[in-house]
Amino acid sequence: MDVKEKMLSIIKTENGKEPFTDAKLGKMLSTTREQITILRKELGIGNSRERRRPHLKKAMERIIAENGKLNIAELTKRLMESGFDISRHVVEEFFSEVNSGELQVQEEIHVLQDPFSNLVGHDGSLEQSITQSKSAILYPPFGLSTLIIGESGVGKTQFAECMYHFAKQQQIIGDNVPFIVFNCADYSDNPQLLLSLLYGYKKGAFTGADNDTEGLVEHANNGILFLDEIHRLPPKGQEILFSILDRGQFRRLGETRDERKVKILFIGATTENLESSLLLSFRRRIPMIITIPSLHERVFVEKVEIIYEFLQQECNRINVKIFVQSKVIEILTLKRFSGNIGQLKSTIQVVCARAFMKNIGKDQDIISIGYEDILETNSIQHDFILEDINILEIRNYIQDMLFIPFVKNHVNVMKRNQDGESLLPEDFYRQIEKKYYELTKLHIDFSEVEEILWTFIINKFSNLEPKSTSNHKYFSLNELVNIVDKDIIDLVKKVRLLLLNEHMHNDINENIFIYLAIHLNETIKRVRLKQQIININLAKIKKDFIKEYEIAIQVAAWLQELKKVEIPEDEIGFIAMYVKAALQNKLPQNRVGVIVVSHGRIATEIINVVRALLNVNFPIAIDMPLDESPSVIYEKIIGISRIVDEGRGILFLVDMGSLVDIGKMVTDKLAIPTQTLDRVDLLTVIEAVRKASIPENNLTQIYSSLVKTRYNYPLLSIEETSKPMALIALCLTGEGTAQHIRQAIERKYANVTVFQMGIMDEHLKNKIKELQEKYKVLAIIGTINPEIEGINFVVYEPYLLDSGIRELDVFLNETNAWVDFPKEDLLVFESDMSSQKELIEVMCLLLINKGYVKKEFLESVVQREEMSPTFLKGGIAVPHGDSHIVMKSAIVVAKLKDPIQWGRGYVNVVCLPAFKINDKKIVKSLLKPFLNLDFIENWKDIRDMNQFKEMLYGKMKE
């Protein structure tokens, strides 16, 4: 029996619900996948998916007949129960392919989504264009005619489609009204044919006109007509369109008497200059002109996101996982594509096709695209013009990425900057107003509000990043042309020259001018809308920044002349702050926040002295009047902490009593890292503020050094090790004090072993040496230093263990170990995934694409689950992978809408931990909630995501 006959025999007896793939058949017959594919096609046999198709359709018909209408998720679940290994996405895709009316599924409830939200840049470079298009659609009685302008390949057709869907969503047009698209360039060499297709014709109008025929205009009645490449429409065609736009009437070609009535919303698109390509009388009839920026003009993070979008599309197309090295994304981002998004898409398709070809014949589930694959592509080799982008800035936004078919909606593939801010700065007025209203809700005195806002403003302007290259400034400013008026951009360039030439500042913060342009654009809007501009810190600005305020007066005069508006004095104060920031070219100054809290007015007095001595503005004082309710003070602290935090945590310096828990309270409520030091005095605050003024110092370093200064303890040097950690409690006899030390430590650190010893034991050093063979001895805590080489010694201090044991966190590297778990972007909540495989892939995808684990982690999890599914009582699963391929510890938690099969049972909560070897000491405490059946029963029924997270978060800390 030859290979062909053997293959036929296997296929005839295979399970129709799970047919063999070509790769599987190749393995079974000891040949290649390519040979199986050739033989199969010769015999006219479909691939595994095609062979499963009739079985799947029959099963779907049976399930729907038995159960009535089901939604896609329920249908997928029933199919899996009947033996199909299938995902929801495949069922949805298959259903849309075969459904001709005989299969009915229940419509799932969806929240209305803005059709434009799927466009990359909808909240960035396309924001103004989208606002214009919505205005055009919503304008009564039936919208405004619109012309979309942009280079070839920028996405004009897709944008017009979004306008169509928006019009349907807003019920401007009916749900069943078509979107009629006509490309004038297709028939530009035959004007008569073009006009007959567009407007229709009367029988006998020309040779071959045998019948009266409708044109596309009539087909578009009550809907939208989109004419692409409209500059190719001949003058006669433009004149006929006049009549439609003016009166809603027209004649078919050859008609001379009665006019036909239509009601259409017209959208045109062109790549050409309007003045030279369209009749003036036609241009006058198009009130809305929308410009779509080229790929070169858009901010680079949008380009990265577009690249990810196309890679996901190719992953879906070939239905195979794709792993892409960061270098590939980097090269695609750096290359300038003259053909815009269209050329970028075709380049990515070529790269993926090449990688797919190289993967043929290899027993691999993942196609890898590396540096060499992108360099071998013709479009990269030739005409390789680089964008003017800082490569280091690109690397802050990209990393190695894994793409899994049809799971894009489950993950956020963009790597954002650490503070989570958008690339384009938020309007500064809105920021100030937002902070102002947050503070006023806390019933704080106006003087305190003024001080806190001033600190916020100073910090905000200090943190505007300078660019490293002088050429980048014009590129960045020109990027803003879609959201900022061109004349304002020119004015900002004029301001820059003023600072460079007249004020001899050759080294200025170039990035400030982007922020200033956006700010001035918003200023003009506010002034024209008669919105009040209030700067409660104007007096401080005029007093402290005299030179900058003088420059701001001149800038305001230019702006008044340019826009013919009156610029209020409060706004001049804000302009002065931008000038100050531009003249102060320094690296970002994100710092640890410092808040002093005390009873009475001690905090304010201390901070006033510190500000005067150190010439700083960032530390905040919160006084706690003796007659004010603690709950009111706590709410005030929470509100101020939210404003003060710059992303690096807050150090609380408090006096006494219940205030020692204030940091923990802020961390619980806001997830801001904190440390709290009590019994503080003026010298401690000065030292804390001095250290916090240095951006390189982090929260732990500052807190640790203050503890060291107070107790004169050496900070422990702890090397990474796989050994369990241990401490030694030491006193003279090994009893009494040593016992007290051991008990105190064990109460706080259940995962650290404590050994009780005495200095009088003549075998002490040998015993410690024996311990070191099994344990990593972190420190000896006691009353006498035994002087053991290589082991840290901490002098016993009752306060340290009894009242202030939290200081020991520093030494044990346990500081808020639970703060990172669980991260909000590592929660998969109320997911409708219906298979174990799909869920594992999505959870691992989150870890891989956020840099926590290497791509091999997915395979290690799958292999472990195949050997032994990790099903636990209570409907919980805890899959896990190899620790040696974990780069940073994390936990992904998934809560499912409906239970899915997992080994011998069904689960609706899955926890996937990824821990480095040396972090396993916290596994027990973090996974403890998943072993508590009472907690699980209550927790997994929660439908609110915030409540779900808070309950888990609190349980993990217990």
PDB file of N, CA and C in Angstrom, residues 806-861:
ATOM      1  N   ARG A 806       7.520  47.257  60.931  1.00  0.00           N
ATOM      2  CA  ARG A 806       7.475  47.486  59.489  1.00  0.00           C
ATOM      3  C   ARG A 806       8.830  47.897  58.933  1.00  0.00           C
ATOM      4  N   GLU A 807       9.701  48.511  59.769  1.00  0.00           N
ATOM      5  CA  GLU A 807      11.017  48.897  59.275  1.00  0.00           C
ATOM      6  C   GLU A 807      11.831  47.676  58.843  1.00  0.00           C
ATOM      7  N   LEU A 808      11.554  46.513  59.420  1.00  0.00           N
ATOM      8  CA  LEU A 808      12.291  45.310  59.065  1.00  0.00           C
ATOM      9  C   LEU A 808      11.966  44.850  57.645  1.00  0.00           C
ATOM     10  N   ASP A 809      10.862  45.343  57.096  1.00  0.00           N
ATOM     11  CA  ASP A 809      10.520  45.014  55.705  1.00  0.00           C
ATOM     12  C   ASP A 809      11.659  45.345  54.764  1.00  0.00           C
ATOM     13  N   VAL A 810      12.322  46.447  55.031  1.00  0.00           N
ATOM     14  CA  VAL A 810      13.428  46.887  54.179  1.00  0.00           C
ATOM     15  C   VAL A 810      14.492  45.818  54.103  1.00  0.00           C
ATOM     16  N   PHE A 811      14.831  45.261  55.271  1.00  0.00           N
ATOM     17  CA  PHE A 811      15.923  44.297  55.322  1.00  0.00           C
ATOM     18  C   PHE A 811      15.558  42.964  54.682  1.00  0.00           C
ATOM     19  N   LEU A 812      14.286  42.607  54.729  1.00  0.00           N
ATOM     20  CA  LEU A 812      13.865  41.319  54.199  1.00  0.00           C
ATOM     21  C   LEU A 812      13.381  41.405  52.759  1.00  0.00           C
ATOM     22  N   ASN A 813      13.531  42.580  52.158  1.00  0.00           N
ATOM     23  CA  ASN A 813      13.086  42.772  50.774  1.00  0.00           C
ATOM     24  C   ASN A 813      11.635  42.368  50.585  1.00  0.00           C
ATOM     25  N   GLU A 814      10.815  42.618  51.622  1.00  0.00           N
ATOM     26  CA  GLU A 814       9.412  42.243  51.548  1.00  0.00           C
ATOM     27  C   GLU A 814       8.520  43.465  51.343  1.00  0.00           C
ATOM     28  N   THR A 815       9.113  44.626  51.106  1.00  0.00           N
ATOM     29  CA  THR A 815       8.349  45.872  51.108  1.00  0.00           C
ATOM     30  C   THR A 815       7.196  45.801  50.123  1.00  0.00           C
ATOM     31  N   ASN A 816       5.998  45.766  50.685  1.00  0.00           N
ATOM     32  CA  ASN A 816       4.786  45.761  49.853  1.00  0.00           C
ATOM     33  C   ASN A 816       4.880  44.759  48.716  1.00  0.00           C
ATOM     34  N   ALA A 817       5.327  43.537  49.044  1.00  0.00           N
ATOM     35  CA  ALA A 817       5.519  42.540  47.994  1.00  0.00           C
ATOM     36  C   ALA A 817       4.232  42.276  47.225  1.00  0.00           C
ATOM     37  N   TRP A 818       3.107  42.482  47.887  1.00  0.00           N
ATOM     38  CA  TRP A 818       1.825  42.174  47.251  1.00  0.00           C
ATOM     39  C   TRP A 818       1.295  43.299  46.392  1.00  0.00           C
ATOM     40  N   VAL A 819       1.960  44.478  46.395  1.00  0.00           N
ATOM     41  CA  VAL A 819       1.391  45.638  45.705  1.00  0.00           C
ATOM     42  C   VAL A 819       1.197  45.375  44.211  1.00  0.00           C
ATOM     43  N   ASP A 820       2.104  44.613  43.587  1.00  0.00           N
ATOM     44  CA  ASP A 820       2.010  44.378  42.161  1.00  0.00           C
ATOM     45  C   ASP A 820       0.983  43.306  41.801  1.00  0.00           C
ATOM     46  N   PHE A 821       0.323  42.720  42.779  1.00  0.00           N
ATOM     47  CA  PHE A 821      -0.591  41.628  42.487  1.00  0.00           C
ATOM     48  C   PHE A 821      -1.969  41.920  43.066  1.00  0.00           C
ATOM     49  N   PRO A 822      -3.043  41.768  42.295  1.00  0.00           N
ATOM     50  CA  PRO A 822      -2.949  41.554  40.857  1.00  0.00           C
ATOM     51  C   PRO A 822      -2.967  42.887  40.125  1.00  0.00           C
ATOM     52  N   LYS A 823      -2.260  42.996  39.029  1.00  0.00           N
ATOM     53  CA  LYS A 823      -2.293  44.222  38.236  1.00  0.00           C
ATOM     54  C   LYS A 823      -3.612  44.257  37.446  1.00  0.00           C
ATOM     55  N   GLU A 824      -4.135  45.462  37.266  1.00  0.00           N
ATOM     56  CA  GLU A 824      -5.438  45.579  36.613  1.00  0.00           C
ATOM     57  C   GLU A 824      -5.393  45.097  35.175  1.00  0.00           C
ATOM     58  N   ASP A 825      -4.246  45.310  34.496  1.00  0.00           N
ATOM     59  CA  ASP A 825      -4.168  44.866  33.111  1.00  0.00           C
ATOM     60  C   ASP A 825      -3.851  43.379  32.994  1.00  0.00           C
ATOM     61  N   LEU A 826      -3.782  42.681  34.129  1.00  0.00           N
ATOM     62  CA  LEU A 826      -3.598  41.233  34.115  1.00  0.00           C
ATOM     63  C   LEU A 826      -4.842  40.527  34.663  1.00  0.00           C
ATOM     64  N   LEU A 827      -5.968  41.210  34.616  1.00  0.00           N
ATOM     65  CA  LEU A 827      -7.248  40.611  34.992  1.00  0.00           C
ATOM     66  C   LEU A 827      -8.075  40.401  33.734  1.00  0.00           C
ATOM     67  N   VAL A 828      -8.568  39.187  33.540  1.00  0.00           N
ATOM     68  CA  VAL A 828      -9.483  38.884  32.438  1.00  0.00           C
ATOM     69  C   VAL A 828     -10.839  38.643  33.080  1.00  0.00           C
ATOM     70  N   PHE A 829     -11.741  39.611  32.967  1.00  0.00           N
ATOM     71  CA  PHE A 829     -12.982  39.577  33.741  1.00  0.00           C
ATOM     72  C   PHE A 829     -14.193  39.297  32.857  1.00  0.00           C
ATOM     73  N   GLU A 830     -15.040  38.372  33.332  1.00  0.00           N
ATOM     74  CA  GLU A 830     -16.286  38.015  32.656  1.00  0.00           C
ATOM     75  C   GLU A 830     -16.033  37.650  31.194  1.00  0.00           C
ATOM     76  N   SER A 831     -14.993  36.869  30.968  1.00  0.00           N
ATOM     77  CA  SER A 831     -14.651  36.464  29.606  1.00  0.00           C
ATOM     78  C   SER A 831     -15.625  35.399  29.104  1.00  0.00           C
ATOM     79  N   ASP A 832     -15.899  35.430  27.788  1.00  0.00           N
ATOM     80  CA  ASP A 832     -16.789  34.420  27.206  1.00  0.00           C
ATOM     81  C   ASP A 832     -16.006  33.321  26.491  1.00  0.00           C
ATOM     82  N   MET A 833     -14.712  33.197  26.781  1.00  0.00           N
ATOM     83  CA  MET A 833     -13.929  32.110  26.189  1.00  0.00           C
ATOM     84  C   MET A 833     -14.469  30.764  26.653  1.00  0.00           C
ATOM     85  N   SER A 834     -14.385  29.788  25.762  1.00  0.00           N
ATOM     86  CA  SER A 834     -15.089  28.538  26.037  1.00  0.00           C
ATOM     87  C   SER A 834     -14.211  27.303  25.986  1.00  0.00           C
ATOM     88  N   SER A 835     -12.891  27.471  25.892  1.00  0.00           N
ATOM     89  CA  SER A 835     -12.023  26.294  25.893  1.00  0.00           C
ATOM     90  C   SER A 835     -10.778  26.557  26.736  1.00  0.00           C
ATOM     91  N   GLN A 836     -10.269  25.489  27.309  1.00  0.00           N
ATOM     92  CA  GLN A 836      -9.069  25.568  28.142  1.00  0.00           C
ATOM     93  C   GLN A 836      -7.889  26.086  27.332  1.00  0.00           C
ATOM     94  N   LYS A 837      -7.727  25.583  26.130  1.00  0.00           N
ATOM     95  CA  LYS A 837      -6.599  25.978  25.280  1.00  0.00           C
ATOM     96  C   LYS A 837      -6.636  27.470  24.967  1.00  0.00           C
ATOM     97  N   GLU A 838      -7.811  27.957  24.585  1.00  0.00           N
ATOM     98  CA  GLU A 838      -7.954  29.376  24.226  1.00  0.00           C
ATOM     99  C   GLU A 838      -7.626  30.271  25.417  1.00  0.00           C
ATOM    100  N   LEU A 839      -8.121  29.891  26.595  1.00  0.00           N
ATOM    101  CA  LEU A 839      -7.902  30.714  27.780  1.00  0.00           C
ATOM    102  C   LEU A 839      -6.428  30.739  28.170  1.00  0.00           C
ATOM    103  N   ILE A 840      -5.766  29.584  28.131  1.00  0.00           N
ATOM    104  CA  ILE A 840      -4.332  29.535  28.458  1.00  0.00           C
ATOM    105  C   ILE A 840      -3.551  30.420  27.495  1.00  0.00           C
ATOM    106  N   GLU A 841      -3.895  30.362  26.223  1.00  0.00           N
ATOM    107  CA  GLU A 841      -3.188  31.172  25.222  1.00  0.00           C
ATOM    108  C   GLU A 841      -3.352  32.664  25.509  1.00  0.00           C
ATOM    109  N   VAL A 842      -4.577  33.076  25.836  1.00  0.00           N
ATOM    110  CA  VAL A 842      -4.833  34.498  26.099  1.00  0.00           C
ATOM    111  C   VAL A 842      -4.096  34.959  27.348  1.00  0.00           C
ATOM    112  N   MET A 843      -4.124  34.152  28.412  1.00  0.00           N
ATOM    113  CA  MET A 843      -3.469  34.531  29.661  1.00  0.00           C
ATOM    114  C   MET A 843      -1.949  34.601  29.483  1.00  0.00           C
ATOM    115  N   CYS A 844      -1.396  33.638  28.762  1.00  0.00           N
ATOM    116  CA  CYS A 844       0.054  33.665  28.490  1.00  0.00           C
ATOM    117  C   CYS A 844       0.407  34.826  27.569  1.00  0.00           C
ATOM    118  N   LEU A 845      -0.499  35.139  26.647  1.00  0.00           N
ATOM    119  CA  LEU A 845      -0.263  36.258  25.727  1.00  0.00           C
ATOM    120  C   LEU A 845      -0.103  37.563  26.501  1.00  0.00           C
ATOM    121  N   LEU A 846      -0.916  37.759  27.517  1.00  0.00           N
ATOM    122  CA  LEU A 846      -0.800  38.952  28.357  1.00  0.00           C
ATOM    123  C   LEU A 846       0.578  39.022  28.995  1.00  0.00           C
ATOM    124  N   LEU A 847       1.052  37.913  29.529  1.00  0.00           N
ATOM    125  CA  LEU A 847       2.354  37.885  30.200  1.00  0.00           C
ATOM    126  C   LEU A 847       3.501  38.103  29.213  1.00  0.00           C
ATOM    127  N   ILE A 848       3.415  37.465  28.046  1.00  0.00           N
ATOM    128  CA  ILE A 848       4.491  37.568  27.049  1.00  0.00           C
ATOM    129  C   ILE A 848       4.577  38.984  26.501  1.00  0.00           C
ATOM    130  N   ASN A 849       3.433  39.546  26.113  1.00  0.00           N
ATOM    131  CA  ASN A 849       3.441  40.848  25.443  1.00  0.00           C
ATOM    132  C   ASN A 849       3.648  42.021  26.390  1.00  0.00           C
ATOM    133  N   LYS A 850       3.606  41.759  27.680  1.00  0.00           N
ATOM    134  CA  LYS A 850       3.913  42.804  28.655  1.00  0.00           C
ATOM    135  C   LYS A 850       5.278  42.591  29.294  1.00  0.00           C
ATOM    136  N   GLY A 851       6.038  41.662  28.729  1.00  0.00           N
ATOM    137  CA  GLY A 851       7.436  41.506  29.121  1.00  0.00           C
ATOM    138  C   GLY A 851       7.676  40.747  30.407  1.00  0.00           C
ATOM    139  N   TYR A 852       6.680  40.015  30.913  1.00  0.00           N
ATOM    140  CA  TYR A 852       6.878  39.270  32.156  1.00  0.00           C
ATOM    141  C   TYR A 852       7.579  37.926  31.918  1.00  0.00           C
ATOM    142  N   VAL A 853       7.285  37.293  30.788  1.00  0.00           N
ATOM    143  CA  VAL A 853       7.848  35.967  30.505  1.00  0.00           C
ATOM    144  C   VAL A 853       8.319  35.902  29.067  1.00  0.00           C
ATOM    145  N   LYS A 854       9.140  34.886  28.767  1.00  0.00           N
ATOM    146  CA  LYS A 854       9.566  34.642  27.396  1.00  0.00           C
ATOM    147  C   LYS A 854       8.488  33.850  26.655  1.00  0.00           C
ATOM    148  N   LYS A 855       8.584  33.831  25.327  1.00  0.00           N
ATOM    149  CA  LYS A 855       7.534  33.198  24.537  1.00  0.00           C
ATOM    150  C   LYS A 855       7.429  31.697  24.817  1.00  0.00           C
ATOM    151  N   GLU A 856       8.519  31.069  25.266  1.00  0.00           N
ATOM    152  CA  GLU A 856       8.492  29.638  25.567  1.00  0.00           C
ATOM    153  C   GLU A 856       7.602  29.304  26.761  1.00  0.00           C
ATOM    154  N   PHE A 857       7.215  30.328  27.529  1.00  0.00           N
ATOM    155  CA  PHE A 857       6.391  30.100  28.713  1.00  0.00           C
ATOM    156  C   PHE A 857       5.059  29.453  28.332  1.00  0.00           C
ATOM    157  N   LEU A 858       4.471  29.871  27.208  1.00  0.00           N
ATOM    158  CA  LEU A 858       3.194  29.312  26.755  1.00  0.00           C
ATOM    159  C   LEU A 858       3.313  27.803  26.563  1.00  0.00           C
ATOM    160  N   GLU A 859       4.349  27.389  25.880  1.00  0.00           N
ATOM    161  CA  GLU A 859       4.532  25.955  25.619  1.00  0.00           C
ATOM    162  C   GLU A 859       4.717  25.177  26.922  1.00  0.00           C
ATOM    163  N   SER A 860       5.455  25.763  27.877  1.00  0.00           N
ATOM    164  CA  SER A 860       5.690  25.066  29.140  1.00  0.00           C
ATOM    165  C   SER A 860       4.390  24.889  29.933  1.00  0.00           C
ATOM    166  N   VAL A 861       3.500  25.905  29.879  1.00  0.00           N
ATOM    167  CA  VAL A 861       2.207  25.789  30.561  1.00  0.00           C
ATOM    168  C   VAL A 861       1.360  24.705  29.916  1.00  0.00           C
TER     169      VAL A 861
END
